[in-house]
Short mmCIF file of C-alpha atoms and ligand atoms in Angstrom, two decimals:
data_model
loop_
_atom_site.label_atom_id
_atom_site.label_comp_id
_atom_site.label_asym_id
_atom_site.label_seq_id
_atom_site.Cartn_x
_atom_site.Cartn_y
_atom_site.Cartn_z
CA MET I 477 -134.80 15.50 28.09
CA LYS I 478 -133.78 13.97 23.93
CA LYS I 479 -130.65 16.09 23.00
CA HIS I 480 -129.74 17.93 20.06
CA ASN I 481 -126.87 15.59 18.85
CA PHE I 482 -123.68 18.10 17.41
CA SER I 483 -121.48 15.15 17.75
CA ALA I 484 -118.62 15.03 14.75
CA GLY I 485 -119.07 11.42 14.63
CA PRO I 486 -120.16 8.46 15.47
CA SER I 487 -123.21 10.42 15.03
CA ILE I 488 -127.47 11.68 15.21
CA LEU I 489 -129.12 8.73 13.88
CA ALA I 490 -132.91 9.63 12.69
CA ALA I 491 -135.43 8.64 15.27
CA GLU I 492 -137.14 5.72 13.48
CA VAL I 493 -133.42 4.66 12.45
CA ILE I 494 -132.77 3.63 16.19
CA GLU I 495 -136.34 3.16 17.15
CA ASN I 496 -136.83 0.41 14.15
CA THR I 497 -133.32 -1.07 14.61
CA ALA I 498 -134.33 -1.51 18.59
CA LYS I 499 -137.33 -3.54 17.60
CA ALA I 500 -134.90 -5.68 14.99
CA VAL I 501 -132.49 -6.56 18.13
CA THR I 502 -135.85 -7.68 18.99
CA ASP I 503 -137.56 -9.19 17.13
CA LEU I 504 -136.57 -9.15 13.15
CA ASN I 505 -139.81 -8.50 11.42
CA GLY I 506 -141.44 -11.17 13.97
CA ILE I 507 -139.29 -14.33 12.90
CA GLY I 508 -138.70 -15.10 15.95
CA LEU I 509 -134.95 -13.72 16.44
CA SER I 510 -132.83 -11.40 16.77
CA VAL I 511 -130.95 -9.88 13.58
CA MET I 512 -128.16 -10.81 15.68
CA GLU I 513 -128.76 -14.12 16.19
CA ILE I 514 -128.91 -15.71 12.86
CA SER I 515 -126.42 -16.35 9.92
CA HIS I 516 -125.09 -14.54 7.70
CA ARG I 517 -126.23 -16.99 5.57
CA GLY I 518 -129.70 -17.47 6.03
CA LYS I 519 -132.29 -15.66 3.68
CA ASP I 520 -133.11 -13.45 6.79
CA PHE I 521 -130.06 -11.86 6.56
CA GLN I 522 -129.52 -12.15 3.09
CA ALA I 523 -132.74 -10.15 2.32
CA VAL I 524 -130.94 -7.77 4.89
CA MET I 525 -128.32 -7.07 2.60
CA ASP I 526 -129.64 -7.34 -0.61
CA GLU I 527 -131.58 -4.26 -0.39
CA THR I 528 -129.49 -2.84 1.68
CA VAL I 529 -127.11 -2.86 -1.83
CA ALA I 530 -129.91 -2.16 -4.01
CA LEU I 531 -131.07 1.21 -2.35
CA PHE I 532 -127.30 2.08 -2.33
CA ARG I 533 -128.03 1.80 -5.95
CA GLU I 534 -130.87 3.46 -6.93
CA LEU I 535 -130.01 6.37 -4.05
CA LEU I 536 -127.25 6.83 -5.65
CA GLN I 537 -127.95 6.37 -9.40
CA ILE I 538 -125.03 3.47 -8.93
CA PRO I 539 -124.17 2.55 -13.03
CA GLU I 540 -123.70 -1.04 -14.82
CA GLY I 541 -120.10 -2.12 -13.17
CA TYR I 542 -119.89 -1.17 -9.66
CA GLN I 543 -120.52 -3.26 -6.80
CA VAL I 544 -120.78 -2.36 -3.39
CA LEU I 545 -119.33 -3.94 -0.45
CA PHE I 546 -119.62 -3.70 3.13
CA LEU I 547 -116.94 -4.72 4.68
CA GLY I 548 -114.62 -4.12 8.52
CA GLY I 549 -112.15 -1.82 9.21
CA GLY I 550 -113.58 1.54 8.76
CA ALA I 551 -112.67 3.96 6.33
CA SER I 552 -108.95 3.93 7.94
CA MET I 553 -108.07 0.50 6.35
CA GLN I 554 -109.28 1.51 3.42
CA PHE I 555 -106.73 4.23 3.33
CA CYS I 556 -104.38 0.67 3.20
CA MET I 557 -106.54 -1.46 0.87
CA VAL I 558 -106.82 1.41 -2.04
CA PRO I 559 -103.00 1.54 -2.60
CA TYR I 560 -102.53 -2.27 -1.96
CA ASN I 561 -104.94 -2.83 -5.15
CA LEU I 562 -104.91 -0.06 -7.11
CA LEU I 563 -101.24 1.70 -6.84
CA ASN I 564 -98.64 0.15 -9.87
CA LYS I 565 -96.17 3.10 -10.20
CA LYS I 566 -97.06 6.66 -7.98
CA ALA I 567 -100.17 7.64 -7.08
CA ALA I 568 -102.08 11.20 -6.57
CA TYR I 569 -103.41 12.76 -3.08
CA LEU I 570 -104.98 16.58 -2.81
CA GLU I 571 -104.09 17.06 0.91
CA THR I 572 -106.91 18.77 2.76
CA GLY I 573 -106.83 17.75 6.04
CA VAL I 574 -105.57 14.83 8.44
CA TRP I 575 -107.46 12.16 7.29
CA ALA I 576 -106.14 12.61 3.58
CA LYS I 577 -103.31 13.10 5.11
CA LYS I 578 -103.00 9.80 6.84
CA ALA I 579 -104.89 8.54 3.65
CA ALA I 580 -101.15 9.50 1.98
CA LYS I 581 -98.99 8.22 4.33
CA GLU I 582 -100.59 4.34 4.14
CA ALA I 583 -99.83 4.98 -0.07
CA LYS I 584 -96.26 4.74 0.56
CA PHE I 585 -95.97 2.10 1.71
CA PHE I 586 -96.84 0.53 -1.82
CA GLY I 587 -94.98 2.96 -4.73
CA GLU I 588 -94.90 7.01 -5.34
CA VAL I 589 -96.93 9.71 -3.86
CA ASN I 590 -97.15 12.87 -5.50
CA VAL I 591 -99.29 15.64 -3.23
CA VAL I 592 -101.02 17.78 -5.97
CA ALA I 593 -101.66 20.32 -4.32
CA SER I 594 -102.44 21.19 0.06
CA SER I 595 -104.63 23.38 2.57
CA SER I 596 -101.66 22.81 4.78
CA ASP I 597 -100.19 26.01 5.18
CA LYS I 598 -103.58 27.87 6.62
CA ASN I 599 -104.33 24.89 8.75
CA PHE I 600 -106.79 23.23 5.76
CA ASN I 601 -109.64 25.91 5.84
CA TYR I 602 -109.93 26.39 2.28
CA ILE I 603 -110.10 23.77 -0.59
CA PRO I 604 -106.87 23.96 -3.32
CA LYS I 605 -107.81 25.08 -6.52
CA GLY I 606 -105.92 25.26 -10.70
CA PHE I 607 -103.56 22.06 -9.48
CA SER I 608 -103.22 19.59 -12.55
CA ILE I 609 -103.36 15.76 -11.40
CA PRO I 610 -100.79 13.51 -13.61
CA ALA I 611 -101.86 12.07 -15.95
CA ASP I 612 -99.07 8.68 -15.25
CA ALA I 613 -100.40 8.46 -11.51
CA ASP I 614 -102.93 4.55 -11.20
CA TYR I 615 -105.55 7.27 -9.27
CA PHE I 616 -106.22 10.45 -7.97
CA HIS I 617 -107.37 10.29 -4.44
CA ILE I 618 -109.25 12.97 -2.79
CA THR I 619 -111.46 13.58 0.74
CA THR I 620 -114.76 15.41 0.01
CA ASN I 621 -115.27 16.36 3.37
CA ASN I 622 -112.74 17.27 5.27
CA THR I 623 -115.11 16.51 8.71
CA ILE I 624 -112.00 17.98 10.87
CA TYR I 625 -111.74 21.46 9.54
CA GLY I 626 -115.15 22.07 7.48
CA THR I 627 -114.41 22.00 4.49
CA GLU I 628 -115.94 20.02 1.07
CA ILE I 629 -115.37 19.63 -1.97
CA LEU I 630 -119.08 20.17 -3.26
CA GLU I 631 -117.99 19.33 -7.10
CA ASP I 632 -117.69 15.59 -8.96
CA TYR I 633 -113.71 16.61 -10.19
CA ASP I 634 -113.26 15.36 -13.52
CA SER I 635 -109.58 13.50 -13.59
CA PRO I 636 -107.82 12.57 -16.01
CA VAL I 637 -107.13 9.25 -13.63
CA PRO I 638 -109.23 7.21 -12.24
CA LEU I 639 -111.24 8.88 -9.49
CA VAL I 640 -111.41 8.16 -5.66
CA ALA I 641 -112.92 9.52 -2.74
CA ASP I 642 -113.06 9.07 0.78
CA MET I 643 -116.89 10.14 1.49
CA SER I 644 -117.01 8.91 5.29
CA SER I 645 -118.84 12.27 5.95
CA ASP I 646 -121.17 13.16 3.39
CA ILE I 647 -121.84 10.26 1.74
CA PHE I 648 -125.98 10.59 1.13
CA SER I 649 -126.05 14.62 1.16
CA ARG I 650 -126.50 15.31 -2.17
CA PRO I 651 -126.61 13.51 -5.53
CA VAL I 652 -122.97 12.01 -6.96
CA ASP I 653 -122.16 11.58 -10.22
CA ILE I 654 -121.10 7.85 -9.03
CA SER I 655 -119.19 7.57 -13.00
CA LYS I 656 -116.70 10.57 -12.72
CA TYR I 657 -114.96 8.05 -9.31
CA ALA I 658 -113.46 4.65 -9.67
CA LEU I 659 -114.17 3.57 -6.05
CA ILE I 660 -116.20 5.55 -3.17
CA TYR I 661 -115.32 4.54 0.11
CA GLY I 662 -116.23 5.14 4.04
CA GLY I 663 -117.39 4.54 7.93
CA ALA I 664 -120.86 4.31 7.75
CA GLN I 665 -120.63 6.09 11.82
CA LYS I 666 -121.09 9.37 9.98
CA ASN I 667 -123.99 10.45 8.02
CA LEU I 668 -125.42 6.52 6.78
CA GLY I 669 -125.31 4.23 10.13
CA PRO I 670 -123.63 2.58 14.25
CA ALA I 671 -119.61 2.04 13.55
CA GLY I 672 -118.42 -1.11 12.75
CA VAL I 673 -119.15 -0.74 8.93
CA THR I 674 -117.52 0.28 5.77
CA PHE I 675 -118.43 1.08 2.31
CA VAL I 676 -117.18 0.80 -0.39
CA ILE I 677 -118.53 1.37 -4.21
CA VAL I 678 -115.99 0.26 -6.78
CA LYS I 679 -115.88 0.56 -10.34
CA GLU I 680 -114.91 -3.68 -10.85
CA ASP I 681 -112.57 -2.60 -14.39
CA ILE I 682 -110.19 -0.74 -11.74
CA LEU I 683 -109.02 -4.05 -10.41
CA GLY I 684 -106.19 -6.72 -11.14
CA LYS I 685 -103.73 -4.42 -12.51
CA SER I 686 -101.43 -3.31 -9.88
CA GLY I 687 -99.08 -6.26 -10.76
CA ARG I 688 -98.61 -7.69 -6.75
CA PRO I 689 -100.08 -10.28 -4.77
CA ILE I 690 -102.79 -9.38 -2.35
CA PRO I 691 -103.52 -10.61 0.85
CA THR I 692 -107.52 -12.70 0.53
CA MET I 693 -108.70 -10.01 3.20
CA LEU I 694 -107.69 -6.98 1.75
CA ASP I 695 -108.34 -7.84 -2.06
CA TYR I 696 -111.64 -6.10 -3.25
CA GLN I 697 -112.24 -9.02 -5.82
CA THR I 698 -112.47 -10.88 -2.78
CA HIS I 699 -115.50 -9.30 -1.56
CA ILE I 700 -116.88 -9.13 -4.54
CA ASP I 701 -116.92 -12.78 -5.44
CA ASN I 702 -118.81 -12.90 -2.18
CA GLY I 703 -120.81 -10.29 -2.35
CA SER I 704 -119.79 -9.24 1.01
CA MET I 705 -120.07 -12.46 2.68
CA PHE I 706 -116.16 -13.98 2.56
CA ASN I 707 -116.14 -13.17 6.18
CA THR I 708 -119.13 -12.50 8.90
CA PRO I 709 -119.72 -8.98 7.62
CA PRO I 710 -121.15 -6.95 10.86
CA CYS I 711 -124.59 -7.79 10.09
CA LEU I 712 -126.26 -5.47 12.57
CA PRO I 713 -124.59 -1.82 11.53
CA ILE I 714 -125.68 -3.73 7.90
CA TYR I 715 -128.75 -3.75 8.89
CA THR I 716 -129.26 -0.10 11.02
CA CYS I 717 -127.73 1.45 7.26
CA MET I 718 -131.10 -0.43 5.27
CA GLU I 719 -132.62 1.23 7.63
CA THR I 720 -131.42 4.84 7.27
CA LEU I 721 -131.12 4.38 3.75
CA ARG I 722 -135.25 3.52 3.81
CA TRP I 723 -136.08 6.71 5.88
CA ILE I 724 -133.62 8.97 3.26
CA LYS I 725 -135.63 7.09 0.16
CA LYS I 726 -139.05 8.24 2.26
CA LEU I 727 -137.72 11.80 2.58
CA GLY I 728 -137.25 11.85 -1.27
CA GLY I 729 -133.93 10.63 -1.66
CA VAL I 730 -130.29 12.74 -2.08
CA GLY I 731 -131.41 15.27 -4.02
CA LYS I 732 -134.05 15.88 -1.15
CA MET I 733 -131.50 16.14 1.16
CA GLN I 734 -129.10 17.99 -0.15
CA GLU I 735 -131.50 20.19 -0.24
CA ILE I 736 -132.52 20.19 3.58
CA ASN I 737 -129.11 20.43 4.56
CA GLN I 738 -127.89 23.62 2.06
CA ALA I 739 -131.28 25.39 4.15
CA LYS I 740 -129.79 24.27 7.37
CA ALA I 741 -126.46 24.91 6.60
CA LYS I 742 -127.24 28.55 5.73
CA ILE I 743 -129.57 29.50 8.79
CA LEU I 744 -126.08 28.55 11.03
CA TYR I 745 -123.51 29.89 8.64
CA ASP I 746 -125.72 33.59 8.29
CA GLU I 747 -125.52 33.47 12.27
CA ILE I 748 -121.92 33.11 12.18
CA ASP I 749 -121.75 35.73 9.68
CA ARG I 750 -124.32 37.80 11.21
CA ASN I 751 -123.28 37.33 15.43
CA GLU I 752 -120.44 39.66 16.12
CA LEU I 753 -119.24 37.08 18.87
CA PHE I 754 -118.38 34.18 16.55
CA VAL I 755 -116.76 33.46 13.30
CA GLY I 756 -116.10 31.04 10.98
CA THR I 757 -113.21 29.48 10.63
CA ALA I 758 -112.90 28.18 6.98
CA GLU I 759 -112.93 30.31 3.64
CA LYS I 760 -116.76 30.89 2.49
CA ASP I 761 -116.21 29.20 -1.16
CA SER I 762 -114.82 26.27 1.06
CA ARG I 763 -117.50 25.71 3.43
CA SER I 764 -118.97 22.42 4.46
CA VAL I 765 -122.58 21.70 4.38
CA MET I 766 -122.20 18.87 6.89
CA ASN I 767 -119.76 20.32 9.63
CA VAL I 768 -120.10 24.01 10.69
CA CYS I 769 -117.14 24.98 12.46
CA PHE I 770 -116.29 28.10 13.80
CA VAL I 771 -114.78 30.12 16.69
CA MET I 772 -114.91 32.57 19.03
CA ASN I 773 -113.84 36.48 17.83
CA GLU I 774 -110.65 37.74 19.05
CA ALA I 775 -112.60 40.17 20.93
CA TYR I 776 -114.22 37.51 22.94
CA LYS I 777 -112.00 34.60 23.23
CA GLU I 778 -111.81 34.44 26.96
CA LEU I 779 -116.13 33.42 26.55
CA GLU I 780 -115.25 29.91 24.48
CA GLN I 781 -116.31 27.58 27.23
CA GLU I 782 -118.65 29.07 28.61
CA PHE I 783 -120.25 29.56 25.64
CA LEU I 784 -120.49 25.81 25.39
CA SER I 785 -121.17 25.19 29.29
CA PHE I 786 -125.05 27.53 28.41
CA ALA I 787 -125.38 25.40 25.16
CA SER I 788 -124.93 22.50 27.02
CA SER I 789 -127.17 23.67 30.07
CA LEU I 790 -130.30 23.53 26.53
CA GLY I 791 -129.09 20.49 25.76
CA MET I 792 -126.09 20.84 22.94
CA VAL I 793 -123.95 18.29 23.18
CA GLY I 794 -121.06 17.25 20.80
CA LEU I 795 -119.94 21.25 20.31
CA LYS I 796 -116.46 21.31 20.99
CA GLY I 797 -114.51 21.56 18.01
CA HIS I 798 -111.66 19.36 17.21
CA ARG I 799 -108.20 20.14 18.86
CA SER I 800 -107.13 21.14 16.20
CA VAL I 801 -109.23 23.85 15.41
CA GLY I 802 -110.31 24.29 18.42
CA GLY I 803 -113.43 26.32 19.18
CA PHE I 804 -117.02 24.69 17.94
CA ARG I 805 -117.96 22.66 15.22
CA ALA I 806 -121.93 22.22 14.95
CA SER I 807 -122.31 18.61 12.50
CA THR I 808 -125.58 18.62 10.52
CA TYR I 809 -126.03 15.43 8.89
CA ASN I 810 -128.76 14.38 7.30
CA ALA I 811 -129.98 13.28 10.79
CA MET I 812 -129.72 16.52 12.15
CA PRO I 813 -133.35 18.19 12.22
CA VAL I 814 -133.66 21.81 11.01
CA GLU I 815 -134.96 22.86 14.56
CA SER I 816 -131.65 21.35 16.50
CA VAL I 817 -129.96 23.78 14.43
CA GLN I 818 -132.36 26.80 15.33
CA ALA I 819 -131.28 25.77 19.05
CA LEU I 820 -128.18 26.54 18.23
CA VAL I 821 -128.44 30.00 16.89
CA ASP I 822 -131.06 30.80 19.17
CA ALA I 823 -128.18 30.29 21.81
CA MET I 824 -126.45 32.73 19.29
CA LYS I 825 -128.82 35.17 19.31
CA GLU I 826 -129.26 34.96 23.29
CA PHE I 827 -125.20 34.68 24.36
CA GLU I 828 -124.78 37.43 21.93
CA LYS I 829 -127.29 39.81 23.37
CA LYS I 830 -125.93 38.79 27.27
CA HIS I 831 -122.30 39.32 26.24
CA LYS I 832 -121.65 41.86 23.20
CA LYS I 833 -119.34 44.66 24.65
C1 LIG J 1188 -113.63 9.85 10.26
C2 LIG J 1188 -113.50 9.71 8.93
C3 LIG J 1188 -112.38 8.50 8.80
C4 LIG J 1188 -111.99 8.03 9.67
O1 LIG J 1188 -113.29 6.51 9.98
P1 LIG J 1188 -112.52 5.32 10.84
O2 LIG J 1188 -113.92 4.51 10.61
O3 LIG J 1188 -112.54 5.74 12.65
O4 LIG J 1188 -111.06 4.77 10.09
C5 LIG J 1188 -111.93 8.75 7.96
N1 LIG J 1188 -112.35 9.74 6.95
C6 LIG J 1188 -112.96 11.35 7.37
C7 LIG J 1188 -113.16 11.97 6.01
C8 LIG J 1188 -113.45 10.74 8.32
O5 LIG J 1188 -114.23 12.07 9.00
#
């Protein structure tokens, strides 16, 4: 039986993306070779790279002056690469969770870090509001979707300094005004492809100002100058990303994706709010469309493990919440079909019937 895959990452990919990747692993476009065994500099792989970049540009409507890069090292490598390239004296960070904290920690190796606001007082269950961004910071860093806590920044902030965003877990889930950002990065393994490739969208004119020498591999300019082929890129993960982008385009683009995602999240949040056994952990106005976090209501605490086993018996996997939040986390990324969300809601209703006091 095909499972209902609620995993937070690596996570669900569209069935046709997996099937098409499997074909390319066996034989890329009928050339008689696997995508894994050809030169990254040959024309067959170059076509994959070019199409992936072109689809990034088209689907996100990336303006002139920005470059799209595919690198190794995960989003975690970007935590240090961003300040290495951009931090001169001081950077501002919005602390909305563990990933945001990890990003700020790396920046401290390069200069002063100003945490403009934090939601750590409530275990990161909300997005802070009303903070001010220091005008003398070299950049302002945010994490748009907090994968662990199920909170999300759903607007594109106006920032007086270059805005840098970790969009690992919500890239391509909605339209984004790229012109408001100086740099966007993320690991592919949440909403785009398999683990192993990191995307970076960078505005070229913010580079070259840090005033420090940068090791070749950690310098964005190296990868811009070499079209992400200074060294061997993660060819197979890039191929799968391309298939995902083709699939998103076929469905109607990121606007359509957002419509579908909002509808899926609403079905689940409505049930959490209605069902007496469960309660959502994130504040309502900060709720993520990608990761829906909830726990058993106090009176039903002892049923947590039983609900997980019940869901598991119905083919649902990846529902256990992150250890720092507990309870459950249903990740409803782009590739998650509404049928799986409905199956979870049905399970919650049935569980309520059985256990309601
Ligand atoms: C998963 C995740 C990361 C870490 O990504 P890696 O590719 O494993 O380094 C960083 N930020 C966010 C928001 C994430 O969800």
